[in-house]
Amino acid sequence: MSILNKKIINSKSGFTITEILIAIGILGLLTILIATIFLTQNQYFNEQQIRLLLESYINSAFVSMKNLIIESNAILSSYNIEGDNYLSGAETLVLKIPSIDTNKKVIFGQFDYGVIFKSGTDLKIILSPGSQSFRTAQNRIIAQEVASFNINYNGVEPYLAKTVIISMTLTKTTPNGKNVTITRSIQVTLRNQ
Amino acid sequence: MNLISDIQYSISKNGYIAILALFIIGIISFLGVFLTSHTINQAELQNREIISAKALELSEAGLQKAINELNRNPLYSGEENFSFGGGTISISITNIDAQNKYVESAGTISEGKFNITRKVGAKVKTSTDNVSFFYGAQVGQGGLIMSNNSIVSGSVYSNGSVLGSAGAQVTGDLWVAGAGNLTIQAQNTEYANGLNVGAIPFGQKIGQEFYASATERLAKVSFYIKKRGSPPNATVTIRNSHPSGWPIGTIIAQGTLQSNLVGTDYSWVDVTFDNNPLLIQGTGYWLTLEMPFTSQSRYYTIGFSGNLYDEGIALIYFPPEWVEGDLDFNFKVHSGLSGQTKIDNVIIGGDAHAPLILNSTISGGAYYQTIQNSTAGSYHPNSPDPPLQNFPISAGQIQDWISEAQSGGVIEGDYSPTTSISLGPKKINGNFTFTNNKTLIITGTIYVTGNINFSNNVTILLDSSYGNNSGIIIADGKINLSNGVIVRKINDTGYVMLISQYNQLNDEAIEIGNNISGGIYFAPYGKLKVNNNANITEVSAYQINLANNVAISYEIGLANINFSSGAGASWQIEKGSWSILE
């Protein structure tokens, strides 16, 4: 036991009320300070986590879209897949892609058809492969939390475009009610057009 | 214990604040570590994507390199692991056939802990130029002269008269265009600059107003024009004027600007029409050129001057209206007089079409304005005159072929090889003489600035690298083949075509001597004379003169010939064959 502690324990005089109030005040300030740091850190953590999530959505969506667009040989004005008609426009891209064999080489004269489109806040890909194509059919969401999705055809009709610029904005709200928004663009050239 | 003593006691305990602080620091640290690790993972993923994209670009570079190498050396078969752009590339090439190969290119990038390989593949092919010969003989305005017993096995189209003699025979149809003695009605040949037609964002249609200077039949129009890429054929119309001042009046003649006749450099390209309406002196008409669609990479560029053609204006269509350009396009309108051309003294196995038919025997129908001393299977008086027909090859096309030949290097001075040789693509700056039982194997387009003389049993044939395609020899001077030259084709469709650009309408540009066999011959600006006992495949010239017993044997494959530059041809990726393999 230290000399100081012995002094305090053995002391009969104790602390004055002023000393105690000062101690409580310091303790309170310290608690508020630490709580603020903690809450701010937590909010920052949430924001960053959401930002990372949105970045991963957008990256994975761009990879999926790029792989499909780069191998396409035409953008179609419209195409009907399983009874639904899709029209190429600002939020929908209808692609005609040469089919590939098991070695991923092109099968001439055969085509797969793909659609990339925004549905609510989801971005979806539907791929309808040709009868002999090695590509697998897809009908999946490639990104969520999509606030806006825009396809720019470089000022020409979609069916004439050789290059498209796709811009996406993803937004998600943190538990504290703050909106996290990221916007990215990608330019892809149809390699087979 | 009262409150004050409680607080006194608590405060008196060791480590309370430290525990609280450690607890909070622990939580913050945990969040920090979690976020940092998550961020590092994401950064790694993104880094991986970036490296992967770089590797894909590298594999693309490899594909382009393969094409460049193939254009220098068609036997190039690829290479392994050469350094390029911060990574390595491996190229492998598989031969499909003489005109097609499959190229695989793998790009690898090693950065940090990543070693990523991406691979692309595409089919590459040599470029070919399609030409259609629909007739055994196609003749310009100089007409066709057929001596005794000369035979064209096939059909003949002539813009001038066909004059036969005893036993001269055309086994198919014989057409003689109506408008002879062409003159230029209207023109603007001053070139200042070019306007893209069918290119984004320029107009899809243009119109040029002109006035007829004489009352004659429209024969053809010409544009000073070049192309980029392979644009589609364009529609050309002649229209009456319209009160709006726009070129939207009634169409009186319609024709097609054929893309394959337009070169990549400027040249005058003719367009003929489905009929030859009468243009009335002093009347205004519109000439329009219209593309089916606009494109960034496939369009025409037409030459124009400032406002130099005083008779008419030029308009460009920017939907929804026509806008006046402060210019006049480079154009020519040709016309001729009807009834100047005829068929005389020919035995015709099919139909005969001409304004005037004399002294002929026609197994099929005779279509004419006037017929004398002739017999026919059926008679069709008052038939419209056949329109003028363009040659199947244009000056622009020949210029492109010359450029291909020049890409293979130049032989300076006259060239007379003393042994059999393989030659092409090559330009010979002089005369090319080849004689005495030797063989010339054509490995690419040959361009001779002087004369060509082949004689005494030499054989001309294509290298096997041509596959089913055909090859070309071009001379600026005369071409003379004599004494048993054999021009052999390979496979069913691999022909050799000899072109003379010799420009003297009254002189022989090509002379094919005794006992010559095979070959396609083209002399757009001179005479082509075929001597006794030659047996060749196709002839086209301004004027053709067939001597006794000459046979021209048209073959079906001539309607669709692909001319290739052979081993020196330019290789390119076949559209729609590119894919990511890895």
Short mmCIF file of N, CA and C in Angstrom, two decimals, chain A residues 48-189:
data_model
loop_
_atom_site.label_atom_id
_atom_site.label_comp_id
_atom_site.label_asym_id
_atom_site.label_seq_id
_atom_site.Cartn_x
_atom_site.Cartn_y
_atom_site.Cartn_z
N GLN A 48 -18.16 3.83 -43.56
CA GLN A 48 -17.10 3.20 -44.35
C GLN A 48 -17.50 1.79 -44.78
N GLN A 49 -18.18 1.11 -43.85
CA GLN A 49 -18.61 -0.26 -44.19
C GLN A 49 -19.60 -0.23 -45.36
N ILE A 50 -20.51 0.73 -45.32
CA ILE A 50 -21.50 0.85 -46.40
C ILE A 50 -20.79 1.26 -47.70
N ARG A 51 -19.86 2.17 -47.57
CA ARG A 51 -19.13 2.61 -48.76
C ARG A 51 -18.41 1.43 -49.42
N LEU A 52 -17.80 0.61 -48.56
CA LEU A 52 -17.10 -0.57 -49.09
C LEU A 52 -18.08 -1.54 -49.74
N LEU A 53 -19.24 -1.68 -49.12
CA LEU A 53 -20.25 -2.58 -49.67
C LEU A 53 -20.69 -2.08 -51.06
N LEU A 54 -20.95 -0.76 -51.13
CA LEU A 54 -21.38 -0.20 -52.41
C LEU A 54 -20.27 -0.31 -53.46
N GLU A 55 -19.03 -0.07 -53.03
CA GLU A 55 -17.90 -0.21 -53.95
C GLU A 55 -17.83 -1.64 -54.48
N SER A 56 -18.05 -2.61 -53.58
CA SER A 56 -17.95 -4.00 -54.03
C SER A 56 -19.10 -4.32 -54.98
N TYR A 57 -20.30 -3.78 -54.69
CA TYR A 57 -21.43 -3.97 -55.62
C TYR A 57 -21.07 -3.43 -57.01
N ILE A 58 -20.56 -2.20 -57.01
CA ILE A 58 -20.34 -1.51 -58.28
C ILE A 58 -19.21 -2.19 -59.06
N ASN A 59 -18.16 -2.60 -58.32
CA ASN A 59 -17.05 -3.28 -59.00
C ASN A 59 -17.50 -4.58 -59.61
N SER A 60 -18.24 -5.35 -58.83
CA SER A 60 -18.67 -6.64 -59.34
C SER A 60 -19.65 -6.47 -60.50
N ALA A 61 -20.50 -5.42 -60.40
CA ALA A 61 -21.45 -5.17 -61.50
C ALA A 61 -20.70 -4.77 -62.76
N PHE A 62 -19.68 -3.91 -62.63
CA PHE A 62 -18.93 -3.48 -63.81
C PHE A 62 -18.20 -4.65 -64.46
N VAL A 63 -17.64 -5.55 -63.62
CA VAL A 63 -16.94 -6.72 -64.18
C VAL A 63 -17.94 -7.57 -64.97
N SER A 64 -19.11 -7.82 -64.37
CA SER A 64 -20.12 -8.66 -65.04
C SER A 64 -20.57 -8.01 -66.35
N MET A 65 -20.82 -6.69 -66.30
CA MET A 65 -21.31 -6.01 -67.50
C MET A 65 -20.22 -5.96 -68.57
N LYS A 66 -18.99 -5.63 -68.14
CA LYS A 66 -17.90 -5.46 -69.11
C LYS A 66 -17.65 -6.78 -69.86
N ASN A 67 -17.65 -7.89 -69.09
CA ASN A 67 -17.40 -9.19 -69.73
C ASN A 67 -18.42 -9.48 -70.83
N LEU A 68 -19.65 -9.06 -70.58
CA LEU A 68 -20.70 -9.35 -71.55
C LEU A 68 -20.64 -8.38 -72.75
N ILE A 69 -20.44 -7.10 -72.43
CA ILE A 69 -20.48 -6.08 -73.50
C ILE A 69 -19.28 -6.22 -74.43
N ILE A 70 -18.11 -6.47 -73.84
CA ILE A 70 -16.88 -6.48 -74.65
C ILE A 70 -16.93 -7.60 -75.70
N GLU A 71 -17.63 -8.69 -75.40
CA GLU A 71 -17.69 -9.80 -76.36
C GLU A 71 -18.88 -9.68 -77.32
N SER A 72 -19.71 -8.66 -77.12
CA SER A 72 -20.91 -8.53 -77.97
C SER A 72 -20.54 -8.07 -79.37
N ASN A 73 -21.39 -8.42 -80.31
CA ASN A 73 -21.14 -7.90 -81.65
C ASN A 73 -22.22 -6.94 -82.10
N ALA A 74 -23.23 -6.73 -81.26
CA ALA A 74 -24.24 -5.72 -81.62
C ALA A 74 -25.07 -5.39 -80.39
N ILE A 75 -25.55 -4.14 -80.39
CA ILE A 75 -26.59 -3.76 -79.44
C ILE A 75 -27.90 -3.83 -80.23
N LEU A 76 -28.85 -4.53 -79.71
CA LEU A 76 -30.12 -4.68 -80.41
C LEU A 76 -31.09 -3.61 -79.92
N SER A 77 -31.94 -3.15 -80.85
CA SER A 77 -32.96 -2.18 -80.45
C SER A 77 -33.92 -2.83 -79.47
N SER A 78 -34.26 -4.10 -79.73
CA SER A 78 -35.15 -4.80 -78.80
C SER A 78 -34.96 -6.30 -78.96
N TYR A 79 -35.32 -7.03 -77.92
CA TYR A 79 -35.26 -8.49 -78.00
C TYR A 79 -36.22 -9.06 -76.96
N ASN A 80 -36.83 -10.18 -77.34
CA ASN A 80 -37.80 -10.81 -76.47
C ASN A 80 -37.19 -12.04 -75.81
N ILE A 81 -37.10 -12.03 -74.49
CA ILE A 81 -36.58 -13.19 -73.77
C ILE A 81 -37.68 -13.71 -72.85
N GLU A 82 -38.04 -14.94 -73.07
CA GLU A 82 -39.07 -15.61 -72.27
C GLU A 82 -40.31 -14.75 -72.10
N GLY A 83 -40.76 -14.20 -73.21
CA GLY A 83 -42.04 -13.48 -73.20
C GLY A 83 -41.93 -12.02 -72.81
N ASP A 84 -40.77 -11.59 -72.30
CA ASP A 84 -40.61 -10.17 -71.96
C ASP A 84 -39.80 -9.48 -73.04
N ASN A 85 -40.33 -8.34 -73.50
CA ASN A 85 -39.64 -7.60 -74.55
C ASN A 85 -38.79 -6.49 -73.92
N TYR A 86 -37.53 -6.47 -74.26
CA TYR A 86 -36.62 -5.47 -73.71
C TYR A 86 -36.19 -4.52 -74.82
N LEU A 87 -36.22 -3.22 -74.54
CA LEU A 87 -35.85 -2.20 -75.52
C LEU A 87 -34.59 -1.50 -75.04
N SER A 88 -33.58 -1.44 -75.89
CA SER A 88 -32.37 -0.72 -75.51
C SER A 88 -32.68 0.76 -75.33
N GLY A 89 -32.18 1.33 -74.26
CA GLY A 89 -32.43 2.74 -73.98
C GLY A 89 -31.51 3.20 -72.88
N ALA A 90 -31.94 4.24 -72.16
CA ALA A 90 -31.08 4.84 -71.13
C ALA A 90 -30.82 3.89 -69.96
N GLU A 91 -31.79 3.00 -69.67
CA GLU A 91 -31.63 2.12 -68.51
C GLU A 91 -31.63 0.65 -68.87
N THR A 92 -31.67 0.36 -70.16
CA THR A 92 -31.68 -1.05 -70.60
C THR A 92 -30.74 -1.22 -71.78
N LEU A 93 -29.93 -2.27 -71.72
CA LEU A 93 -28.99 -2.56 -72.80
C LEU A 93 -29.24 -4.00 -73.27
N VAL A 94 -29.61 -4.14 -74.55
CA VAL A 94 -29.89 -5.46 -75.10
C VAL A 94 -28.72 -5.86 -75.99
N LEU A 95 -28.09 -6.97 -75.70
CA LEU A 95 -26.85 -7.35 -76.39
C LEU A 95 -27.00 -8.64 -77.18
N LYS A 96 -26.34 -8.67 -78.32
CA LYS A 96 -26.24 -9.89 -79.12
C LYS A 96 -24.77 -10.32 -79.06
N ILE A 97 -24.55 -11.52 -78.52
CA ILE A 97 -23.17 -11.95 -78.23
C ILE A 97 -22.90 -13.26 -78.98
N PRO A 98 -21.79 -13.34 -79.72
CA PRO A 98 -21.49 -14.61 -80.38
C PRO A 98 -21.40 -15.74 -79.35
N SER A 99 -22.03 -16.86 -79.65
CA SER A 99 -21.95 -18.01 -78.75
C SER A 99 -20.52 -18.53 -78.71
N ILE A 100 -20.16 -19.20 -77.60
CA ILE A 100 -18.82 -19.77 -77.49
C ILE A 100 -18.90 -21.27 -77.20
N ASP A 101 -17.83 -21.98 -77.61
CA ASP A 101 -17.80 -23.42 -77.36
C ASP A 101 -17.10 -23.71 -76.04
N THR A 102 -16.81 -24.98 -75.78
CA THR A 102 -16.21 -25.34 -74.49
C THR A 102 -14.82 -24.73 -74.31
N ASN A 103 -14.15 -24.42 -75.44
CA ASN A 103 -12.85 -23.76 -75.34
C ASN A 103 -12.96 -22.24 -75.32
N LYS A 104 -14.20 -21.78 -75.22
CA LYS A 104 -14.52 -20.36 -75.21
C LYS A 104 -14.23 -19.68 -76.54
N LYS A 105 -14.11 -20.48 -77.61
CA LYS A 105 -13.96 -19.89 -78.94
C LYS A 105 -15.35 -19.65 -79.53
N VAL A 106 -15.41 -18.64 -80.40
CA VAL A 106 -16.71 -18.26 -80.97
C VAL A 106 -17.27 -19.36 -81.88
N ILE A 107 -18.56 -19.62 -81.73
CA ILE A 107 -19.25 -20.50 -82.68
C ILE A 107 -19.91 -19.57 -83.70
N PHE A 108 -19.44 -19.64 -84.94
CA PHE A 108 -19.95 -18.70 -85.94
C PHE A 108 -21.42 -18.94 -86.26
N GLY A 109 -22.14 -17.85 -86.38
CA GLY A 109 -23.54 -17.94 -86.78
C GLY A 109 -24.48 -18.24 -85.62
N GLN A 110 -23.94 -18.41 -84.42
CA GLN A 110 -24.83 -18.65 -83.28
C GLN A 110 -24.65 -17.53 -82.26
N PHE A 111 -25.74 -17.20 -81.63
CA PHE A 111 -25.67 -16.04 -80.74
C PHE A 111 -26.37 -16.30 -79.40
N ASP A 112 -25.83 -15.65 -78.38
CA ASP A 112 -26.50 -15.58 -77.09
C ASP A 112 -27.09 -14.17 -77.00
N TYR A 113 -28.09 -14.03 -76.17
CA TYR A 113 -28.71 -12.71 -76.03
C TYR A 113 -28.72 -12.32 -74.56
N GLY A 114 -28.31 -11.12 -74.28
CA GLY A 114 -28.23 -10.67 -72.90
C GLY A 114 -28.92 -9.33 -72.71
N VAL A 115 -29.44 -9.12 -71.51
CA VAL A 115 -30.04 -7.83 -71.18
C VAL A 115 -29.48 -7.38 -69.84
N ILE A 116 -29.09 -6.12 -69.79
CA ILE A 116 -28.69 -5.50 -68.53
C ILE A 116 -29.69 -4.40 -68.28
N PHE A 117 -30.34 -4.40 -67.13
CA PHE A 117 -31.38 -3.39 -66.92
C PHE A 117 -31.58 -3.13 -65.43
N LYS A 118 -32.13 -1.96 -65.17
CA LYS A 118 -32.42 -1.57 -63.78
C LYS A 118 -33.86 -1.94 -63.48
N SER A 119 -34.02 -2.60 -62.34
CA SER A 119 -35.37 -2.99 -61.92
C SER A 119 -35.51 -2.56 -60.46
N GLY A 120 -36.27 -1.50 -60.23
CA GLY A 120 -36.35 -0.92 -58.88
C GLY A 120 -34.98 -0.39 -58.50
N THR A 121 -34.46 -0.86 -57.37
CA THR A 121 -33.11 -0.43 -56.99
C THR A 121 -32.09 -1.52 -57.27
N ASP A 122 -32.50 -2.53 -58.04
CA ASP A 122 -31.58 -3.61 -58.40
C ASP A 122 -31.10 -3.43 -59.84
N LEU A 123 -29.88 -3.88 -60.11
CA LEU A 123 -29.41 -3.97 -61.49
C LEU A 123 -29.33 -5.45 -61.82
N LYS A 124 -29.97 -5.82 -62.94
CA LYS A 124 -30.07 -7.25 -63.25
C LYS A 124 -29.42 -7.58 -64.58
N ILE A 125 -28.98 -8.82 -64.68
CA ILE A 125 -28.52 -9.37 -65.96
C ILE A 125 -29.35 -10.60 -66.26
N ILE A 126 -29.85 -10.64 -67.50
CA ILE A 126 -30.47 -11.88 -67.98
C ILE A 126 -29.67 -12.32 -69.19
N LEU A 127 -29.25 -13.56 -69.21
CA LEU A 127 -28.52 -14.08 -70.36
C LEU A 127 -29.21 -15.33 -70.86
N SER A 128 -29.54 -15.29 -72.14
CA SER A 128 -30.22 -16.44 -72.75
C SER A 128 -29.27 -17.03 -73.79
N PRO A 129 -28.56 -18.12 -73.45
CA PRO A 129 -27.58 -18.66 -74.39
C PRO A 129 -28.20 -19.40 -75.56
N GLY A 130 -27.47 -19.44 -76.68
CA GLY A 130 -27.91 -20.23 -77.83
C GLY A 130 -27.83 -21.72 -77.51
N SER A 131 -28.40 -22.54 -78.38
CA SER A 131 -28.54 -23.97 -78.06
C SER A 131 -27.20 -24.66 -77.84
N GLN A 132 -26.15 -24.22 -78.58
CA GLN A 132 -24.86 -24.91 -78.42
C GLN A 132 -23.85 -24.11 -77.61
N SER A 133 -24.29 -23.01 -77.04
CA SER A 133 -23.35 -22.14 -76.36
C SER A 133 -22.90 -22.72 -75.03
N PHE A 134 -21.65 -22.42 -74.70
CA PHE A 134 -21.08 -22.89 -73.44
C PHE A 134 -21.43 -21.92 -72.30
N ARG A 135 -21.90 -20.74 -72.65
CA ARG A 135 -22.29 -19.80 -71.58
C ARG A 135 -23.51 -20.35 -70.85
N THR A 136 -23.56 -20.10 -69.54
CA THR A 136 -24.72 -20.58 -68.78
C THR A 136 -25.77 -19.48 -68.68
N ALA A 137 -27.01 -19.92 -68.63
CA ALA A 137 -28.10 -18.96 -68.54
C ALA A 137 -27.98 -18.19 -67.22
N GLN A 138 -28.33 -16.93 -67.26
CA GLN A 138 -28.28 -16.12 -66.04
C GLN A 138 -29.57 -15.34 -65.90
N ASN A 139 -29.98 -15.17 -64.69
CA ASN A 139 -31.06 -14.23 -64.37
C ASN A 139 -30.78 -13.81 -62.94
N ARG A 140 -29.95 -12.80 -62.78
CA ARG A 140 -29.47 -12.50 -61.43
C ARG A 140 -29.30 -11.00 -61.21
N ILE A 141 -29.28 -10.67 -59.94
CA ILE A 141 -29.04 -9.27 -59.56
C ILE A 141 -27.54 -9.07 -59.46
N ILE A 142 -27.02 -8.06 -60.16
CA ILE A 142 -25.58 -7.84 -60.07
C ILE A 142 -25.23 -6.64 -59.19
N ALA A 143 -26.23 -5.85 -58.85
CA ALA A 143 -25.97 -4.76 -57.90
C ALA A 143 -27.27 -4.36 -57.24
N GLN A 144 -27.18 -4.00 -55.95
CA GLN A 144 -28.35 -3.50 -55.23
C GLN A 144 -28.10 -2.04 -54.87
N GLU A 145 -29.12 -1.44 -54.31
CA GLU A 145 -29.03 -0.04 -53.86
C GLU A 145 -28.72 0.91 -55.03
N VAL A 146 -29.23 0.57 -56.22
CA VAL A 146 -28.92 1.39 -57.40
C VAL A 146 -29.90 2.58 -57.46
N ALA A 147 -29.37 3.77 -57.24
CA ALA A 147 -30.22 4.96 -57.29
C ALA A 147 -30.41 5.42 -58.73
N SER A 148 -29.34 5.35 -59.52
CA SER A 148 -29.50 5.70 -60.94
C SER A 148 -28.54 4.88 -61.78
N PHE A 149 -28.98 4.58 -63.00
CA PHE A 149 -28.21 3.77 -63.94
C PHE A 149 -28.43 4.36 -65.32
N ASN A 150 -27.35 4.74 -65.99
CA ASN A 150 -27.53 5.40 -67.28
C ASN A 150 -26.56 4.85 -68.32
N ILE A 151 -27.10 4.58 -69.51
CA ILE A 151 -26.26 4.10 -70.61
C ILE A 151 -26.19 5.19 -71.67
N ASN A 152 -24.96 5.60 -71.99
CA ASN A 152 -24.76 6.64 -73.00
C ASN A 152 -24.20 5.98 -74.27
N TYR A 153 -24.87 6.21 -75.39
CA TYR A 153 -24.48 5.56 -76.63
C TYR A 153 -23.65 6.47 -77.53
N ASN A 154 -23.03 7.48 -76.95
CA ASN A 154 -22.18 8.40 -77.72
C ASN A 154 -22.96 9.15 -78.78
N GLY A 155 -24.20 9.44 -78.50
CA GLY A 155 -24.99 10.28 -79.40
C GLY A 155 -25.55 9.60 -80.62
N VAL A 156 -25.46 8.28 -80.68
CA VAL A 156 -26.06 7.59 -81.84
C VAL A 156 -27.16 6.67 -81.35
N GLU A 157 -27.93 6.17 -82.29
CA GLU A 157 -28.95 5.19 -81.93
C GLU A 157 -28.25 3.98 -81.32
N PRO A 158 -28.89 3.33 -80.33
CA PRO A 158 -28.21 2.21 -79.67
C PRO A 158 -27.67 1.17 -80.65
N TYR A 159 -28.44 0.83 -81.69
CA TYR A 159 -28.00 -0.24 -82.58
C TYR A 159 -26.77 0.14 -83.42
N LEU A 160 -26.45 1.45 -83.45
CA LEU A 160 -25.27 1.89 -84.20
C LEU A 160 -24.04 2.03 -83.30
N ALA A 161 -24.26 1.97 -81.98
CA ALA A 161 -23.16 2.28 -81.06
C ALA A 161 -22.11 1.19 -81.06
N LYS A 162 -20.88 1.63 -81.02
CA LYS A 162 -19.77 0.70 -80.92
C LYS A 162 -19.16 0.75 -79.52
N THR A 163 -19.39 1.88 -78.88
CA THR A 163 -18.88 2.08 -77.52
C THR A 163 -20.01 2.60 -76.65
N VAL A 164 -20.10 2.10 -75.42
CA VAL A 164 -21.10 2.62 -74.50
C VAL A 164 -20.41 3.10 -73.23
N ILE A 165 -20.98 4.15 -72.64
CA ILE A 165 -20.48 4.63 -71.35
C ILE A 165 -21.59 4.39 -70.33
N ILE A 166 -21.28 3.62 -69.31
CA ILE A 166 -22.28 3.29 -68.30
C ILE A 166 -21.95 4.03 -67.01
N SER A 167 -22.94 4.75 -66.50
CA SER A 167 -22.75 5.47 -65.23
C SER A 167 -23.73 4.90 -64.21
N MET A 168 -23.26 4.72 -62.99
CA MET A 168 -24.11 4.16 -61.93
C MET A 168 -23.94 4.95 -60.66
N THR A 169 -25.04 5.18 -59.97
CA THR A 169 -24.98 5.78 -58.64
C THR A 169 -25.66 4.83 -57.66
N LEU A 170 -24.96 4.49 -56.60
CA LEU A 170 -25.52 3.62 -55.56
C LEU A 170 -25.66 4.44 -54.28
N THR A 171 -26.78 4.28 -53.60
CA THR A 171 -27.01 5.04 -52.36
C THR A 171 -27.56 4.10 -51.28
N LYS A 172 -27.03 4.24 -50.04
CA LYS A 172 -27.57 3.48 -48.92
C LYS A 172 -27.49 4.37 -47.67
N THR A 173 -28.47 4.20 -46.80
CA THR A 173 -28.55 5.04 -45.62
C THR A 173 -27.96 4.30 -44.41
N THR A 174 -27.14 5.01 -43.65
CA THR A 174 -26.54 4.40 -42.46
C THR A 174 -27.62 4.32 -41.36
N PRO A 175 -27.39 3.50 -40.27
CA PRO A 175 -28.37 3.42 -39.18
C PRO A 175 -28.61 4.79 -38.54
N ASN A 176 -27.64 5.69 -38.71
CA ASN A 176 -27.80 7.03 -38.14
C ASN A 176 -28.53 7.96 -39.09
N GLY A 177 -28.99 7.42 -40.21
CA GLY A 177 -29.79 8.22 -41.13
C GLY A 177 -28.98 9.03 -42.12
N LYS A 178 -27.71 8.74 -42.25
CA LYS A 178 -26.90 9.50 -43.22
C LYS A 178 -26.80 8.72 -44.53
N ASN A 179 -26.97 9.43 -45.67
CA ASN A 179 -26.89 8.77 -46.98
C ASN A 179 -25.44 8.65 -47.44
N VAL A 180 -25.07 7.44 -47.86
CA VAL A 180 -23.76 7.26 -48.47
C VAL A 180 -23.99 7.02 -49.96
N THR A 181 -23.36 7.82 -50.79
CA THR A 181 -23.58 7.75 -52.24
C THR A 181 -22.25 7.61 -52.97
N ILE A 182 -22.19 6.68 -53.91
CA ILE A 182 -21.01 6.64 -54.78
C ILE A 182 -21.46 6.57 -56.24
N THR A 183 -20.72 7.24 -57.08
CA THR A 183 -21.02 7.26 -58.52
C THR A 183 -19.78 6.85 -59.28
N ARG A 184 -19.95 5.94 -60.22
CA ARG A 184 -18.81 5.49 -61.04
C ARG A 184 -19.27 5.37 -62.50
N SER A 185 -18.30 5.49 -63.42
CA SER A 185 -18.58 5.31 -64.86
C SER A 185 -17.58 4.35 -65.46
N ILE A 186 -17.99 3.70 -66.50
CA ILE A 186 -17.08 2.81 -67.22
C ILE A 186 -17.39 2.93 -68.71
N GLN A 187 -16.36 2.89 -69.53
CA GLN A 187 -16.56 2.91 -70.98
C GLN A 187 -16.14 1.55 -71.54
N VAL A 188 -17.01 0.96 -72.32
CA VAL A 188 -16.72 -0.37 -72.88
C VAL A 188 -16.95 -0.35 -74.39
N THR A 189 -16.03 -0.94 -75.12
CA THR A 189 -16.16 -1.04 -76.57
C THR A 189 -16.57 -2.46 -76.95
#
